[in-house]
CSV table of C-alpha atoms and ligand atoms in Angstrom, one decimal:
chain,number,residue,atom,x,y,z
A,1,UNK,CA,55.1,60.9,-121.3
A,2,UNK,CA,54.4,64.6,-122.0
A,3,UNK,CA,52.8,65.1,-125.4
A,4,UNK,CA,54.4,67.6,-127.8
A,5,UNK,CA,52.4,69.4,-130.4
A,6,UNK,CA,53.7,70.4,-133.8
A,7,UNK,CA,51.4,72.8,-135.8
A,8,UNK,CA,51.9,73.4,-139.5
A,9,UNK,CA,50.2,76.6,-140.5
A,10,UNK,CA,49.2,76.5,-144.2
A,11,UNK,CA,48.3,73.7,-146.5
A,12,UNK,CA,50.1,74.8,-149.6
A,13,UNK,CA,53.1,73.1,-151.3
A,14,UNK,CA,55.4,73.8,-148.2
A,15,UNK,CA,52.8,73.0,-145.5
A,16,UNK,CA,51.8,69.7,-147.1
A,17,UNK,CA,55.4,68.7,-147.6
A,18,UNK,CA,56.2,69.4,-143.9
A,19,UNK,CA,53.0,67.7,-142.6
A,20,UNK,CA,53.6,64.6,-144.7
A,21,UNK,CA,57.2,64.3,-143.6
A,22,UNK,CA,56.1,64.7,-140.0
A,23,UNK,CA,53.4,62.0,-140.5
A,24,UNK,CA,56.0,59.6,-141.9
A,25,UNK,CA,58.4,60.3,-139.0
A,26,UNK,CA,56.0,60.2,-136.1
A,27,UNK,CA,53.3,57.8,-137.2
A,28,UNK,CA,54.2,55.4,-134.4
A,29,UNK,CA,54.7,58.1,-131.7
A,30,UNK,CA,51.5,58.7,-129.7
A,31,UNK,CA,53.4,61.4,-127.7
A,32,UNK,CA,53.7,63.6,-130.8
A,33,UNK,CA,50.6,65.4,-132.1
A,34,UNK,CA,50.5,67.0,-135.5
A,35,UNK,CA,48.0,69.5,-136.7
A,36,UNK,CA,47.8,71.3,-140.0
A,37,UNK,CA,45.7,74.5,-140.1
A,38,UNK,CA,44.6,75.7,-143.5
A,39,UNK,CA,41.9,78.3,-144.2
A,40,UNK,CA,40.6,76.4,-147.2
A,41,UNK,CA,39.3,72.8,-147.3
A,42,UNK,CA,41.6,72.2,-150.2
A,43,UNK,CA,45.2,72.5,-151.4
A,44,UNK,CA,45.5,74.8,-154.4
A,45,UNK,CA,47.8,74.0,-157.3
A,46,UNK,CA,48.9,77.6,-157.7
A,47,UNK,CA,51.2,76.7,-160.6
A,48,UNK,CA,48.2,75.8,-162.8
A,49,UNK,CA,46.0,78.8,-162.0
A,50,UNK,CA,46.6,80.3,-165.4
A,51,UNK,CA,44.9,77.3,-167.0
A,52,UNK,CA,41.7,78.0,-165.0
A,53,UNK,CA,41.9,81.8,-165.6
A,54,UNK,CA,42.5,81.2,-169.3
A,55,UNK,CA,39.5,78.9,-169.6
A,56,UNK,CA,41.6,75.8,-170.5
A,57,UNK,CA,40.6,73.5,-167.6
A,58,UNK,CA,37.8,73.4,-165.0
A,59,UNK,CA,38.4,75.1,-161.7
A,60,UNK,CA,38.1,71.7,-159.9
A,61,UNK,CA,41.4,70.8,-161.5
A,62,UNK,CA,43.4,73.1,-159.2
A,63,UNK,CA,41.7,72.2,-156.0
A,64,UNK,CA,42.6,69.0,-154.1
A,65,UNK,CA,40.6,68.2,-151.0
A,66,UNK,CA,43.0,68.1,-148.0
A,67,UNK,CA,41.2,64.9,-146.8
A,68,UNK,CA,42.7,63.1,-149.8
A,69,UNK,CA,46.3,63.7,-148.9
A,70,UNK,CA,47.2,61.7,-145.7
A,71,UNK,CA,47.5,58.0,-145.4
A,72,UNK,CA,46.9,57.9,-141.7
A,73,UNK,CA,44.9,60.1,-139.2
A,74,UNK,CA,48.2,61.2,-137.6
A,75,UNK,CA,47.8,64.7,-139.1
A,76,UNK,CA,44.7,66.4,-137.8
A,77,UNK,CA,43.5,68.8,-140.4
A,78,UNK,CA,41.8,72.0,-139.1
A,79,UNK,CA,40.0,74.4,-141.4
A,80,UNK,CA,40.5,77.8,-139.9
A,81,UNK,CA,42.1,81.2,-140.8
A,82,UNK,CA,44.7,82.3,-138.3
A,83,UNK,CA,44.8,86.1,-137.6
A,84,UNK,CA,47.3,86.4,-134.9
A,85,UNK,CA,50.1,84.4,-133.2
A,86,UNK,CA,51.3,84.9,-129.7
A,87,UNK,CA,54.9,83.6,-129.8
A,88,UNK,CA,55.5,83.9,-126.1
A,89,UNK,CA,52.4,81.9,-125.0
A,90,UNK,CA,52.7,79.7,-128.1
A,91,UNK,CA,49.2,80.2,-129.3
A,92,UNK,CA,47.6,80.7,-132.7
A,93,UNK,CA,44.4,82.8,-132.8
A,94,UNK,CA,41.5,82.8,-135.2
A,95,UNK,CA,38.0,84.2,-135.0
A,96,UNK,CA,37.0,80.7,-133.7
A,97,UNK,CA,39.4,80.3,-130.9
A,98,UNK,CA,43.0,79.5,-130.2
A,99,UNK,CA,45.4,76.6,-130.9
A,100,UNK,CA,48.5,75.9,-128.7
A,101,UNK,CA,51.8,74.6,-130.1
A,102,UNK,CA,55.2,73.4,-129.0
A,103,UNK,CA,56.7,73.7,-132.5
A,104,UNK,CA,55.3,75.8,-135.3
A,105,UNK,CA,55.9,75.7,-139.0
A,106,UNK,CA,54.7,78.9,-140.8
A,107,UNK,CA,54.0,78.1,-144.4
A,108,UNK,CA,51.4,80.7,-145.3
A,109,UNK,CA,52.8,81.5,-148.8
A,110,UNK,CA,52.8,84.9,-150.5
A,111,UNK,CA,50.5,87.6,-152.0
A,112,UNK,CA,50.9,90.0,-154.9
A,113,UNK,CA,52.9,93.2,-154.3
A,114,UNK,CA,52.0,96.5,-156.0
A,115,UNK,CA,55.1,98.6,-155.5
A,116,UNK,CA,52.9,101.4,-154.1
A,117,UNK,CA,51.5,102.1,-157.5
A,118,UNK,CA,48.2,103.9,-157.4
A,119,UNK,CA,45.0,102.0,-158.3
A,120,UNK,CA,46.4,98.6,-159.1
A,121,UNK,CA,45.3,96.8,-155.9
A,122,UNK,CA,41.8,98.0,-156.1
A,123,UNK,CA,41.2,98.1,-159.9
A,124,UNK,CA,43.4,95.3,-161.2
A,125,UNK,CA,42.7,91.6,-161.2
A,126,UNK,CA,45.1,89.3,-159.3
A,127,UNK,CA,46.0,85.7,-159.9
A,128,UNK,CA,47.2,84.3,-156.6
A,129,UNK,CA,44.4,82.1,-155.4
A,130,UNK,CA,41.7,79.7,-156.6
A,131,UNK,CA,39.0,82.3,-156.2
A,132,UNK,CA,41.0,85.0,-158.1
A,133,UNK,CA,41.6,82.6,-161.0
A,134,UNK,CA,37.8,81.9,-161.3
A,135,UNK,CA,37.1,85.6,-161.1
A,136,UNK,CA,39.6,86.3,-163.9
A,137,UNK,CA,38.2,83.5,-166.1
A,138,UNK,CA,34.6,84.6,-165.7
A,139,UNK,CA,35.4,88.3,-166.3
A,140,UNK,CA,37.2,87.5,-169.5
A,141,UNK,CA,34.3,85.4,-170.7
A,142,UNK,CA,31.9,88.2,-169.7
A,143,UNK,CA,33.9,90.7,-171.7
A,144,UNK,CA,33.6,88.7,-174.9
A,145,UNK,CA,29.9,88.0,-174.3
A,146,UNK,CA,29.1,91.7,-173.5
A,147,UNK,CA,31.2,92.9,-176.5
A,148,UNK,CA,29.2,90.8,-178.8
A,149,UNK,CA,26.0,92.7,-177.8
A,150,UNK,CA,27.5,96.2,-178.1
A,151,UNK,CA,27.8,98.1,-181.4
A,152,UNK,CA,29.7,101.2,-180.2
A,153,UNK,CA,33.3,100.6,-181.4
A,154,UNK,CA,35.0,102.4,-178.6
A,155,UNK,CA,33.1,100.4,-176.0
A,156,UNK,CA,33.9,97.1,-177.8
A,157,UNK,CA,37.6,98.0,-178.0
A,158,UNK,CA,37.7,98.6,-174.2
A,159,UNK,CA,35.9,95.4,-173.5
A,160,UNK,CA,38.3,93.4,-175.7
A,161,UNK,CA,41.6,94.9,-174.5
A,162,UNK,CA,43.6,93.0,-171.9
A,163,UNK,CA,46.8,94.0,-170.2
A,164,UNK,CA,48.8,91.3,-168.4
A,165,UNK,CA,51.4,93.1,-166.2
A,166,UNK,CA,54.6,91.2,-165.5
A,167,UNK,CA,56.8,89.2,-167.8
A,168,UNK,CA,57.7,86.5,-165.3
A,169,UNK,CA,56.3,83.0,-165.3
A,170,UNK,CA,52.8,83.9,-164.2
A,171,UNK,CA,52.4,86.8,-166.7
A,172,UNK,CA,53.8,84.8,-169.6
A,173,UNK,CA,51.6,81.8,-168.8
A,174,UNK,CA,48.5,84.0,-168.4
A,175,UNK,CA,49.1,85.9,-171.6
A,176,UNK,CA,49.7,82.6,-173.5
A,177,UNK,CA,46.4,81.1,-172.2
A,178,UNK,CA,44.5,84.3,-173.1
A,179,UNK,CA,46.1,84.3,-176.6
A,180,UNK,CA,44.8,80.8,-177.1
A,181,UNK,CA,41.4,81.2,-175.5
A,182,UNK,CA,40.8,84.4,-177.5
A,183,UNK,CA,40.5,82.4,-180.7
A,184,UNK,CA,37.8,80.1,-179.3
A,185,UNK,CA,35.9,83.0,-177.7
A,186,UNK,CA,36.0,85.0,-180.9
A,187,UNK,CA,34.5,82.0,-182.7
A,188,UNK,CA,31.9,81.5,-180.0
A,189,UNK,CA,30.7,85.1,-180.0
A,190,UNK,CA,31.3,85.9,-183.7
A,191,UNK,CA,33.9,88.6,-183.0
A,192,UNK,CA,36.7,89.5,-185.4
A,193,UNK,CA,40.1,88.5,-183.8
A,194,UNK,CA,41.6,91.8,-185.0
A,195,UNK,CA,39.3,93.6,-182.5
A,196,UNK,CA,41.0,91.9,-179.5
A,197,UNK,CA,44.2,93.4,-178.0
A,198,UNK,CA,46.3,91.5,-175.5
A,199,UNK,CA,49.4,93.2,-174.1
A,200,UNK,CA,52.1,91.6,-171.9
A,201,UNK,CA,54.0,94.4,-170.1
A,202,UNK,CA,57.5,94.0,-168.6
A,203,UNK,CA,59.5,96.9,-167.0
A,204,UNK,CA,62.9,95.2,-167.7
A,205,UNK,CA,64.5,94.9,-171.2
A,206,UNK,CA,63.5,91.2,-171.5
A,207,UNK,CA,60.7,88.9,-170.3
A,208,UNK,CA,61.5,85.7,-168.3
A,209,UNK,CA,64.9,86.8,-166.9
A,210,UNK,CA,65.3,83.5,-165.1
A,211,UNK,CA,65.8,81.8,-168.5
A,212,UNK,CA,68.7,82.0,-171.0
A,213,UNK,CA,67.9,84.7,-173.6
A,214,UNK,CA,67.4,82.2,-176.4
A,215,UNK,CA,64.6,80.4,-174.5
A,216,UNK,CA,63.0,83.7,-173.4
A,217,UNK,CA,63.0,84.8,-177.0
A,218,UNK,CA,61.3,81.6,-178.1
A,219,UNK,CA,58.5,82.3,-175.6
A,220,UNK,CA,58.2,85.9,-176.9
A,221,UNK,CA,57.9,84.6,-180.5
A,222,UNK,CA,55.3,82.1,-179.5
A,223,UNK,CA,53.3,84.8,-177.6
A,224,UNK,CA,53.4,87.0,-180.6
A,225,UNK,CA,52.2,84.2,-182.8
A,226,UNK,CA,49.2,83.9,-180.4
A,227,UNK,CA,48.5,87.6,-181.0
A,228,UNK,CA,50.0,88.9,-177.7
A,229,UNK,CA,51.9,92.3,-178.0
A,230,UNK,CA,55.0,92.0,-175.8
A,231,UNK,CA,56.0,95.4,-174.6
A,232,UNK,CA,59.4,95.5,-172.7
A,233,UNK,CA,60.8,98.4,-170.8
A,234,UNK,CA,57.3,99.3,-170.3
A,235,UNK,CA,55.9,99.9,-166.8
A,236,UNK,CA,52.6,101.0,-165.4
A,237,UNK,CA,52.7,104.4,-163.7
A,238,UNK,CA,49.2,104.4,-162.3
A,239,UNK,CA,45.7,103.1,-162.9
A,240,UNK,CA,42.4,104.8,-162.4
A,241,UNK,CA,38.8,104.1,-163.6
A,242,UNK,CA,39.6,105.7,-167.0
A,243,UNK,CA,42.6,103.5,-167.9
A,244,UNK,CA,46.0,102.1,-167.4
A,245,UNK,CA,48.7,104.7,-167.7
A,246,UNK,CA,52.1,103.5,-169.0
A,247,UNK,CA,55.6,105.1,-168.6
A,248,UNK,CA,55.6,105.3,-172.4
A,249,UNK,CA,52.8,108.0,-172.1
A,250,UNK,CA,50.4,105.5,-173.7
A,251,UNK,CA,47.0,104.9,-172.0
A,252,UNK,CA,45.2,101.6,-172.4
A,253,UNK,CA,41.6,101.2,-171.6
A,254,UNK,CA,40.8,97.6,-170.7
A,255,UNK,CA,41.2,94.8,-168.2
A,256,UNK,CA,44.4,94.7,-166.1
A,257,UNK,CA,45.7,91.4,-164.8
A,258,UNK,CA,48.5,92.1,-162.3
A,259,UNK,CA,51.2,89.4,-161.9
A,260,UNK,CA,54.3,91.6,-161.5
A,261,UNK,CA,55.2,91.6,-157.9
A,262,UNK,CA,55.3,89.2,-154.9
A,263,UNK,CA,55.6,89.6,-151.2
A,264,UNK,CA,55.1,87.4,-148.1
A,265,UNK,CA,51.7,87.2,-146.5
A,266,UNK,CA,50.8,90.6,-145.0
A,267,UNK,CA,48.8,89.1,-142.1
A,268,UNK,CA,52.2,88.8,-140.3
A,269,UNK,CA,52.2,92.6,-140.0
A,270,UNK,CA,52.5,93.8,-136.4
A,271,UNK,CA,53.2,90.3,-135.1
A,272,UNK,CA,56.2,89.8,-132.8
A,273,UNK,CA,58.4,88.0,-135.4
A,274,UNK,CA,61.2,89.5,-137.5
A,275,UNK,CA,60.3,89.8,-141.1
A,276,UNK,CA,61.8,91.7,-144.0
A,277,UNK,CA,60.2,94.7,-145.8
A,278,UNK,CA,58.0,92.4,-147.8
A,279,UNK,CA,56.6,90.3,-144.9
A,280,UNK,CA,59.0,87.4,-145.3
A,281,UNK,CA,60.1,85.9,-142.1
A,282,UNK,CA,63.9,86.1,-141.3
A,283,UNK,CA,65.3,82.7,-140.7
A,284,UNK,CA,68.7,81.1,-140.2
A,285,UNK,CA,70.2,78.2,-142.2
A,286,UNK,CA,67.8,75.8,-140.5
A,287,UNK,CA,64.8,77.8,-141.7
A,288,UNK,CA,64.3,78.6,-138.0
A,289,UNK,CA,63.0,82.1,-137.0
A,290,UNK,CA,66.0,84.2,-135.9
A,291,UNK,CA,63.8,85.3,-133.0
A,292,UNK,CA,61.9,82.2,-131.8
A,293,UNK,CA,63.7,78.9,-131.8
A,294,UNK,CA,60.6,76.7,-131.8
A,295,UNK,CA,59.2,78.5,-135.0
A,296,UNK,CA,60.3,77.4,-138.5
A,297,UNK,CA,59.3,78.6,-141.9
A,298,UNK,CA,58.9,76.9,-145.2
A,299,UNK,CA,58.1,78.0,-148.8
A,300,UNK,CA,57.3,81.6,-150.0
A,301,UNK,CA,57.3,82.8,-146.3
A,302,UNK,CA,61.1,82.5,-146.0
A,303,UNK,CA,63.5,85.4,-146.2
A,304,UNK,CA,67.0,83.9,-146.4
A,305,UNK,CA,70.0,84.5,-148.6
A,306,UNK,CA,71.5,81.2,-149.8
A,307,UNK,CA,74.9,81.7,-151.6
A,308,UNK,CA,74.1,85.5,-151.3
A,309,UNK,CA,70.9,85.2,-153.3
A,310,UNK,CA,67.4,85.2,-151.9
A,311,UNK,CA,65.8,81.7,-152.0
A,312,UNK,CA,63.5,81.8,-155.1
A,313,UNK,CA,59.7,81.7,-154.3
A,314,UNK,CA,59.0,78.5,-156.4
A,315,UNK,CA,57.6,75.1,-155.7
A,316,UNK,CA,61.0,73.3,-155.4
A,317,UNK,CA,61.9,75.7,-152.5
A,318,UNK,CA,58.5,75.1,-150.9
A,319,UNK,CA,58.6,71.3,-151.1
A,320,UNK,CA,62.3,71.0,-150.1
A,321,UNK,CA,62.1,73.5,-147.2
A,322,UNK,CA,59.0,71.8,-145.9
A,323,UNK,CA,60.8,68.5,-145.7
A,324,UNK,CA,63.8,70.1,-144.2
A,325,UNK,CA,62.0,71.9,-141.4
A,326,UNK,CA,60.1,68.7,-140.5
A,327,UNK,CA,63.4,66.8,-140.4
A,328,UNK,CA,64.9,69.4,-138.1
A,329,UNK,CA,61.9,69.4,-135.8
A,330,UNK,CA,62.3,65.6,-135.6
A,331,UNK,CA,66.0,66.2,-134.7
A,332,UNK,CA,65.2,68.7,-132.0
A,333,UNK,CA,62.7,66.3,-130.5
A,334,UNK,CA,65.3,63.6,-130.5
A,335,UNK,CA,67.9,66.0,-129.1
A,336,UNK,CA,70.0,65.7,-132.2
A,337,UNK,CA,71.9,68.5,-134.1
A,338,UNK,CA,69.9,70.2,-136.8
A,339,UNK,CA,71.0,70.1,-140.5
A,340,UNK,CA,71.1,73.3,-142.6
A,341,UNK,CA,68.7,73.5,-145.6
A,342,UNK,CA,70.5,72.9,-148.9
A,343,UNK,CA,68.2,73.4,-151.9
A,344,UNK,CA,68.6,71.3,-154.9
A,345,UNK,CA,67.0,72.8,-158.0
A,346,UNK,CA,66.3,70.7,-161.1
A,347,UNK,CA,65.2,73.3,-163.5
A,348,UNK,CA,62.5,75.7,-164.7
A,349,UNK,CA,59.7,75.5,-167.2
A,350,UNK,CA,57.0,77.7,-168.5
A,351,UNK,CA,54.1,77.1,-170.8
A,352,UNK,CA,52.7,79.4,-173.5
A,353,UNK,CA,49.3,78.0,-174.1
A,354,UNK,CA,48.3,74.3,-174.1
A,355,UNK,CA,50.8,72.8,-176.6
A,356,UNK,CA,54.0,74.9,-176.2
A,357,UNK,CA,56.4,75.2,-173.4
A,358,UNK,CA,60.1,75.8,-172.8
A,359,UNK,CA,62.1,74.1,-170.1
A,360,UNK,CA,65.7,74.1,-168.8
A,361,UNK,CA,66.8,71.2,-166.7
A,362,UNK,CA,70.4,71.7,-165.6
A,363,UNK,CA,72.1,72.1,-169.1
A,364,UNK,CA,69.3,70.5,-171.1
A,365,UNK,CA,67.0,72.8,-173.0
A,366,UNK,CA,63.6,71.7,-174.4
A,367,UNK,CA,60.9,73.5,-176.3
A,368,UNK,CA,57.5,72.8,-177.8
A,369,UNK,CA,55.5,69.7,-177.2
A,370,UNK,CA,58.5,67.9,-175.5
A,371,UNK,CA,58.6,70.6,-172.9
A,372,UNK,CA,54.8,70.5,-172.5
A,373,UNK,CA,55.0,66.8,-172.0
A,374,UNK,CA,57.7,67.3,-169.4
A,375,UNK,CA,55.6,69.9,-167.5
A,376,UNK,CA,52.7,67.3,-167.3
A,377,UNK,CA,55.1,64.7,-166.1
A,378,UNK,CA,56.4,67.0,-163.3
A,379,UNK,CA,52.8,67.7,-162.2
A,380,UNK,CA,52.0,64.0,-162.3
A,381,UNK,CA,55.1,63.3,-160.2
A,382,UNK,CA,54.1,65.9,-157.6
A,383,UNK,CA,50.5,64.6,-157.4
A,384,UNK,CA,51.6,61.0,-157.1
A,385,UNK,CA,53.8,62.1,-154.2
A,386,UNK,CA,51.1,63.9,-152.3
A,387,UNK,CA,48.0,61.7,-153.0
A,388,UNK,CA,48.9,58.7,-155.2
A,389,UNK,CA,47.2,57.3,-158.3
A,390,UNK,CA,43.6,58.8,-157.8
A,391,UNK,CA,45.1,62.3,-158.1
A,392,UNK,CA,46.9,61.4,-161.3
A,393,UNK,CA,43.6,60.0,-162.8
A,394,UNK,CA,41.9,63.3,-161.9
A,395,UNK,CA,44.7,65.3,-163.4
A,396,UNK,CA,44.7,63.4,-166.7
A,397,UNK,CA,40.9,63.7,-166.8
A,398,UNK,CA,40.9,67.4,-166.2
A,399,UNK,CA,43.7,68.1,-168.7
A,400,UNK,CA,42.7,65.8,-171.5
A,401,UNK,CA,39.1,64.7,-171.4
A,402,UNK,CA,37.1,67.0,-169.3
A,403,UNK,CA,38.3,70.3,-170.9
A,404,UNK,CA,36.6,73.6,-169.9
A,405,UNK,CA,32.9,73.6,-170.0
A,406,UNK,CA,31.5,77.0,-170.9
A,407,UNK,CA,30.5,78.8,-167.7
A,408,UNK,CA,26.8,79.6,-167.3
A,409,UNK,CA,26.4,83.3,-167.2
A,410,UNK,CA,23.5,83.2,-164.8
A,411,UNK,CA,25.8,81.4,-162.3
A,412,UNK,CA,28.5,83.9,-163.0
A,413,UNK,CA,26.4,87.0,-162.4
A,414,UNK,CA,25.0,85.7,-159.1
A,415,UNK,CA,28.4,84.7,-157.8
A,416,UNK,CA,29.4,86.7,-154.7
A,417,UNK,CA,33.0,86.5,-156.0
A,418,UNK,CA,32.1,89.1,-158.6
A,419,UNK,CA,31.2,91.9,-156.2
A,420,UNK,CA,34.3,93.9,-156.8
A,421,UNK,CA,34.9,93.2,-160.4
A,422,UNK,CA,35.9,96.3,-162.3
A,423,UNK,CA,36.5,97.0,-165.9
A,424,UNK,CA,38.2,100.2,-166.9
B,501,FAD,C1,49.8,81.8,-160.9
B,501,FAD,C2,51.1,81.2,-160.4
B,501,FAD,C3,51.9,80.4,-161.2
B,501,FAD,C4,53.1,79.9,-160.6
B,501,FAD,N1,53.9,79.1,-161.4
B,501,FAD,C5,54.9,78.5,-160.9
B,501,FAD,C6,55.7,77.6,-161.7
B,501,FAD,O1,55.4,77.3,-162.8
B,501,FAD,N2,56.7,76.9,-161.1
B,501,FAD,C7,57.1,77.2,-159.8
B,501,FAD,O2,58.0,76.6,-159.3
B,501,FAD,N3,56.4,78.1,-159.0
B,501,FAD,C8,55.3,78.7,-159.5
B,501,FAD,N4,54.6,79.6,-158.8
B,501,FAD,C9,55.0,79.9,-157.4
B,501,FAD,C10,54.6,78.7,-156.4
B,501,FAD,O3,53.2,78.5,-156.6
B,501,FAD,C11,54.9,79.1,-155.0
B,501,FAD,O4,56.3,79.3,-154.8
B,501,FAD,C12,54.4,78.1,-154.0
B,501,FAD,O5,53.0,78.0,-154.1
B,501,FAD,C13,54.8,78.4,-152.6
B,501,FAD,O6,54.3,77.4,-151.8
B,501,FAD,P1,53.8,77.8,-150.3
B,501,FAD,O7,53.4,76.5,-149.6
B,501,FAD,O8,54.9,78.6,-149.6
B,501,FAD,O9,52.6,78.7,-150.4
B,501,FAD,P2,51.1,78.4,-151.0
B,501,FAD,O10,51.2,77.3,-152.0
B,501,FAD,O11,50.6,79.7,-151.4
B,501,FAD,O12,50.4,77.9,-149.7
B,501,FAD,C14,50.1,78.8,-148.6
B,501,FAD,C15,48.8,78.2,-147.9
B,501,FAD,O13,48.6,78.9,-146.7
B,501,FAD,C16,47.3,79.2,-146.5
B,501,FAD,N5,47.1,80.3,-145.6
B,501,FAD,C17,47.6,81.6,-145.9
B,501,FAD,N6,47.3,82.4,-144.8
B,501,FAD,C18,46.7,81.6,-143.9
B,501,FAD,C19,46.1,81.9,-142.6
B,501,FAD,N7,46.2,83.1,-142.1
B,501,FAD,N8,45.5,80.9,-142.0
B,501,FAD,C20,45.4,79.7,-142.5
B,501,FAD,N9,45.9,79.3,-143.8
B,501,FAD,C21,46.5,80.3,-144.4
B,501,FAD,C22,46.8,79.4,-148.0
B,501,FAD,O14,45.4,79.2,-148.1
B,501,FAD,C23,47.6,78.4,-148.8
B,501,FAD,O15,46.9,77.2,-148.9
B,501,FAD,C24,53.4,80.2,-159.3
B,501,FAD,C25,52.6,81.0,-158.5
B,501,FAD,C26,51.4,81.5,-159.0
B,501,FAD,C27,50.5,82.3,-158.1
């Protein structure tokens, strides 16, 4: 019997969901080979990056070794970074060689988008990967440490000013963590809290536009309580080494953390596959490339209008589309008709620091500790689904017992991750 090879590219929420569904489906089929290619040795819990960047939990809490995720050896895990795909010859290329496929699932996620604004990509900090979260965390810590050794008021002010750009989930969660961590860092380095400025910038009239205004307002109030200045209808015009220039004509000198825009993964540029202007692959209702019928997409990589709206780039889309494409590949292999992808969203939640969150589940609204508890339960549910009880124990340990251990500065300063760290 001729062997068929299914390759899942990317070990994020979508890739793991696709690979695990394929594993379940084909575990007793020696004629079907499954490979998952991921550039890291671990799966990153992107939704929790702000907790690392804001010094709440240790970096280990958002990294889950890929070797912990599969019950059988049906899915062969390959650590490699794919640079090119030849869709005609059905080959994936990396610096190390090539990988053939019969069916391909592209699940390579997304990257920040800078709207062509000058200086942001090179001078701003990003929060879209494990490494970026660690760099942000260590930079913030360094700012407080260095400020405590400086007597010049202007210099201190610059070191203790932080701008989080983007009033969506990521920006709100990052600003909330920073608002909370600031109190501990001020105590640790004997700095007056009044000296620290944290801004959350949003170009639209409100933050968190995905929520009802009453919930968004509660988040705003909570942020303000933590000392975050929420500036709406306020965009960045440009950034240079002297500062961050706002459309309100104000200039802020300090650290910029950019969370305001998102695009697909730009490595697809110049590949022979149709993508939209933000590198998201154009697919049909089966999440199948409109150009190559043996290529499927899942998660943030998808460009598709469902009920005339783009599919949101969130975890539920990633997990559900991953399952759906795996099901459809199974159907194609069994010569059955494919089923369209029908998303089923349960709700949205956002945390503002460690003890406050807001959540909306269908028509139920929750705030405060109840919503925080719910967020933990959602994480526990996800982790149980991908790796069982050991991952839950690790999560509880990281969140509740093994809280952030102060990073050692000698380690920080020798870390190659810090090569391009800039402060305005
Ligand atoms: C800070 C932050 C907070 C968020 N908070 C929430 C939230 O609260 N709720 C929510 O629903 N969503 C949230 N999101 C969005 C959510 O994380 C994404 O929608 C989700 O991660 C998409 O899953 P994915 O599998 O498509 O991509 P990812 O999870 O990004 O996975 C893509 C994988 O592909 C790998 N990869 C990429 N390129 C290559 C290559 N060339 N070769 C090999 N491997 C490659 C990457 O290493 C990565 O592991 C947040 C995102 C961020 C960054």
